[in-house]
Coordinates of C-alpha atoms in Angstrom, one line a residue:
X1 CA -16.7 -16.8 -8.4
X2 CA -14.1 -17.7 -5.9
X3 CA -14.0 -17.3 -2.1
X4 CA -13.7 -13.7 -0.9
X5 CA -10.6 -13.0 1.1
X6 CA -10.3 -10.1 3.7
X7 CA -7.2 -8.3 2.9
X8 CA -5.2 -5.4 4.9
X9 CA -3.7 -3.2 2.2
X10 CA -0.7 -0.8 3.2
X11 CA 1.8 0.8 1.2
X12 CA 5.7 0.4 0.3
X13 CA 7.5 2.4 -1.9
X14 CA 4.3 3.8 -4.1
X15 CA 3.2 -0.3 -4.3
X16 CA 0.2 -1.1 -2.6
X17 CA 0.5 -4.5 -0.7
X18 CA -1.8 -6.9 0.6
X19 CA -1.9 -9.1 4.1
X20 CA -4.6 -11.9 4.5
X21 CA -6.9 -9.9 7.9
X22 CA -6.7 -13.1 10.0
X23 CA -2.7 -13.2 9.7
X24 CA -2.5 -9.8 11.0
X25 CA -2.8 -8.9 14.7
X26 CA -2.7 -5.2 15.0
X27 CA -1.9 -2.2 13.7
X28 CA 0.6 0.1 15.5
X29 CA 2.0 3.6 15.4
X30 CA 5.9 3.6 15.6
X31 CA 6.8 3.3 18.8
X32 CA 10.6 3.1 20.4
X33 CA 12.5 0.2 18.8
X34 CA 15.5 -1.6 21.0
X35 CA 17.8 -2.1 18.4
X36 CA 19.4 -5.7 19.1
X37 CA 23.3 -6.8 17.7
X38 CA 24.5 -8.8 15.2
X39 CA 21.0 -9.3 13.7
X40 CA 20.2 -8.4 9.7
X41 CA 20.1 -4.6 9.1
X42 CA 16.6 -5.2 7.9
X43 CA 15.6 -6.5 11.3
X44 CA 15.0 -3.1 12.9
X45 CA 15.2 -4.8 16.7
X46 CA 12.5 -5.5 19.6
X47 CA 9.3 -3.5 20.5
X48 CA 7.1 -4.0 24.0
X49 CA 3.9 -4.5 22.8
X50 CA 1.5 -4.2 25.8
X51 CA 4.4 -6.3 27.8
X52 CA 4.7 -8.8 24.5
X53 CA 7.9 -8.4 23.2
X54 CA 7.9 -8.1 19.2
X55 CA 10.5 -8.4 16.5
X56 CA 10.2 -5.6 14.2
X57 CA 11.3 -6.3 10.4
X58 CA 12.1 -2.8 8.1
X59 CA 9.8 -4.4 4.7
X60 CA 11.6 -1.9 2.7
X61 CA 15.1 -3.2 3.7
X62 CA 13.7 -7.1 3.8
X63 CA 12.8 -6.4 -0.2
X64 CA 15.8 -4.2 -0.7
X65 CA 14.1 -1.5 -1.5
X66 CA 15.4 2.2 -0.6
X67 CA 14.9 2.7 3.1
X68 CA 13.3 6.1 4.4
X69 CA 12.9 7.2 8.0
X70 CA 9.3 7.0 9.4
X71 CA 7.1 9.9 8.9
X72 CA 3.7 10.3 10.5
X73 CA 2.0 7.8 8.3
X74 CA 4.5 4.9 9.1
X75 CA 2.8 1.8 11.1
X76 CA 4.2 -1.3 12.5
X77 CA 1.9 -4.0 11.1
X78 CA 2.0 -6.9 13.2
X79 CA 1.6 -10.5 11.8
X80 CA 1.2 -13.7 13.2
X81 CA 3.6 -16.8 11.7
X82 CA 3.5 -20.3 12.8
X83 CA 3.9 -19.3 16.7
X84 CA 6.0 -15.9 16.1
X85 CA 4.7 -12.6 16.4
X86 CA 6.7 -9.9 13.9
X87 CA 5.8 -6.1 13.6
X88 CA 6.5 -5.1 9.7
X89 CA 7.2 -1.4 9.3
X90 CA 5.4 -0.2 6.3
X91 CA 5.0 3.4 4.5
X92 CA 0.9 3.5 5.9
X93 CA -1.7 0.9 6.4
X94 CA -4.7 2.2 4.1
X95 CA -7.6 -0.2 4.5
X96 CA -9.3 -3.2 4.7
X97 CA -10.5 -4.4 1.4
X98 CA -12.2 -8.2 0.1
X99 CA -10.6 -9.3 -3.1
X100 CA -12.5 -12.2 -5.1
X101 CA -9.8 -15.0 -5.0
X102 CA -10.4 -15.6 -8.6
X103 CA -8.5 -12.1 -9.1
X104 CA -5.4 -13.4 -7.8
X105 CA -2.6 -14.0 -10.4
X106 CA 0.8 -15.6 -10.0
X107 CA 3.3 -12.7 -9.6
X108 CA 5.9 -12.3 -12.1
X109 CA 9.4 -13.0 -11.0
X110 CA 9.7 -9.2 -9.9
X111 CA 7.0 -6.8 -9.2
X112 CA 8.2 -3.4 -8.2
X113 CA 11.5 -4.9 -7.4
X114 CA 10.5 -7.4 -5.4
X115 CA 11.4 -10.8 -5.7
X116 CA 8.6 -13.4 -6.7
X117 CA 9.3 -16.0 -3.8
X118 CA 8.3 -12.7 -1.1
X119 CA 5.1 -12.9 -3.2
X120 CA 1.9 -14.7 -3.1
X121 CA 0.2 -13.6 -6.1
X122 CA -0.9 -10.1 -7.8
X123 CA -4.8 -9.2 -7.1
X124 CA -6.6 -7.0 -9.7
X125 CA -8.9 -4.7 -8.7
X126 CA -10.9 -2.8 -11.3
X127 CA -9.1 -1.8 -14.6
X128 CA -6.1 0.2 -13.2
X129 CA -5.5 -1.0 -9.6
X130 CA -3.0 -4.0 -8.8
X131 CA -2.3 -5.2 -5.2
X132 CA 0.8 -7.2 -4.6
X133 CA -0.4 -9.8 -2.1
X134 CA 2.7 -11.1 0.2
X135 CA 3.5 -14.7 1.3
X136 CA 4.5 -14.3 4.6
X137 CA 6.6 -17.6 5.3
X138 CA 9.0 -16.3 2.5
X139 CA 9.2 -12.4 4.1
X140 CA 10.3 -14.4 6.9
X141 CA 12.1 -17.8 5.8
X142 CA 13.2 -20.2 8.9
X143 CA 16.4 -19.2 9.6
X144 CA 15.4 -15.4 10.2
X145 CA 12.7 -16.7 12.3
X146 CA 15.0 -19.0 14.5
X147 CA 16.9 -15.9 15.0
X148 CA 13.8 -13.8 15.5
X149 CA 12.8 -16.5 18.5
X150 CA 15.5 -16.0 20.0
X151 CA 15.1 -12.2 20.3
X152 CA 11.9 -13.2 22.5
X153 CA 13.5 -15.8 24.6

């Protein structure tokens, strides 16, 4: 049996994702975004976080997926990589889950119409249940987060 990894699961376009628990710093509501210029359309602009200001990346437009205004279930699920702090919105943030690491597959070059290199690997749980478990240095590859940092300065 392998190690047992603590895993925030939230939702994306009827997928269920996962996030490792000690990558992620909180979980929002949405709140007011400053859009900021002549970033990607996915990157949804700046948020003040209890004074901390946050880049906030759409996941749905990062992945090309359809994007869909925010309804009461939306969060902003904020992550920690390398020194940056980004708030991803997602469709809802269900729960907190541990997945055996053993049940961790490599993903197939798409899952749900997401590119392989956003992924980490595909968990199984049970017979019927799947999670799609992100790698967030892809989400967010350097240049994006060169541009993000700059949003903070």
């Amino acid at each position: 049996m392998g190690e047992e990894l603590k895993v925030i699961v939230f939702a994306l376009a009827e997928e269920e994702y996962g996030i490792e628990v000690d990558k992620v710093r909180t979980i929002e509501r949405m709140s007011p975004i400053t859009r900021v210029p002549k970033t990607a359309a996915f990157i949804k602009g700046v948020m003040n976080l209890r004074g901390v200001v946050v880049p906030v990346v759409d996941l749905r437009g990062r992945f090309g997926l359809p994007e869909q205004e925010p309804t009461d279930n939306s969060r902003i699920i904020v992550v920690a990589v390398d020194d940056l702090e980004v708030g991803f919105i997602v469709d809802s943030a269900n729960d907190v889950i541990d997945i055996d690491t053993d049940n961790i597959d490599t993903p197939p070059e798409i899952v749900g119409g997401v590119k392989a290199k956003y992924l980490h690997g595909i968990a199984k749980l049970g017979d019927s249940r799947l999670l799609i478990m992100l790698n967030l240095v892809e989400v967010l590859n350097k240049n994006e987060i060169e541009q993000l940092m700059q949003l903070e300065g």
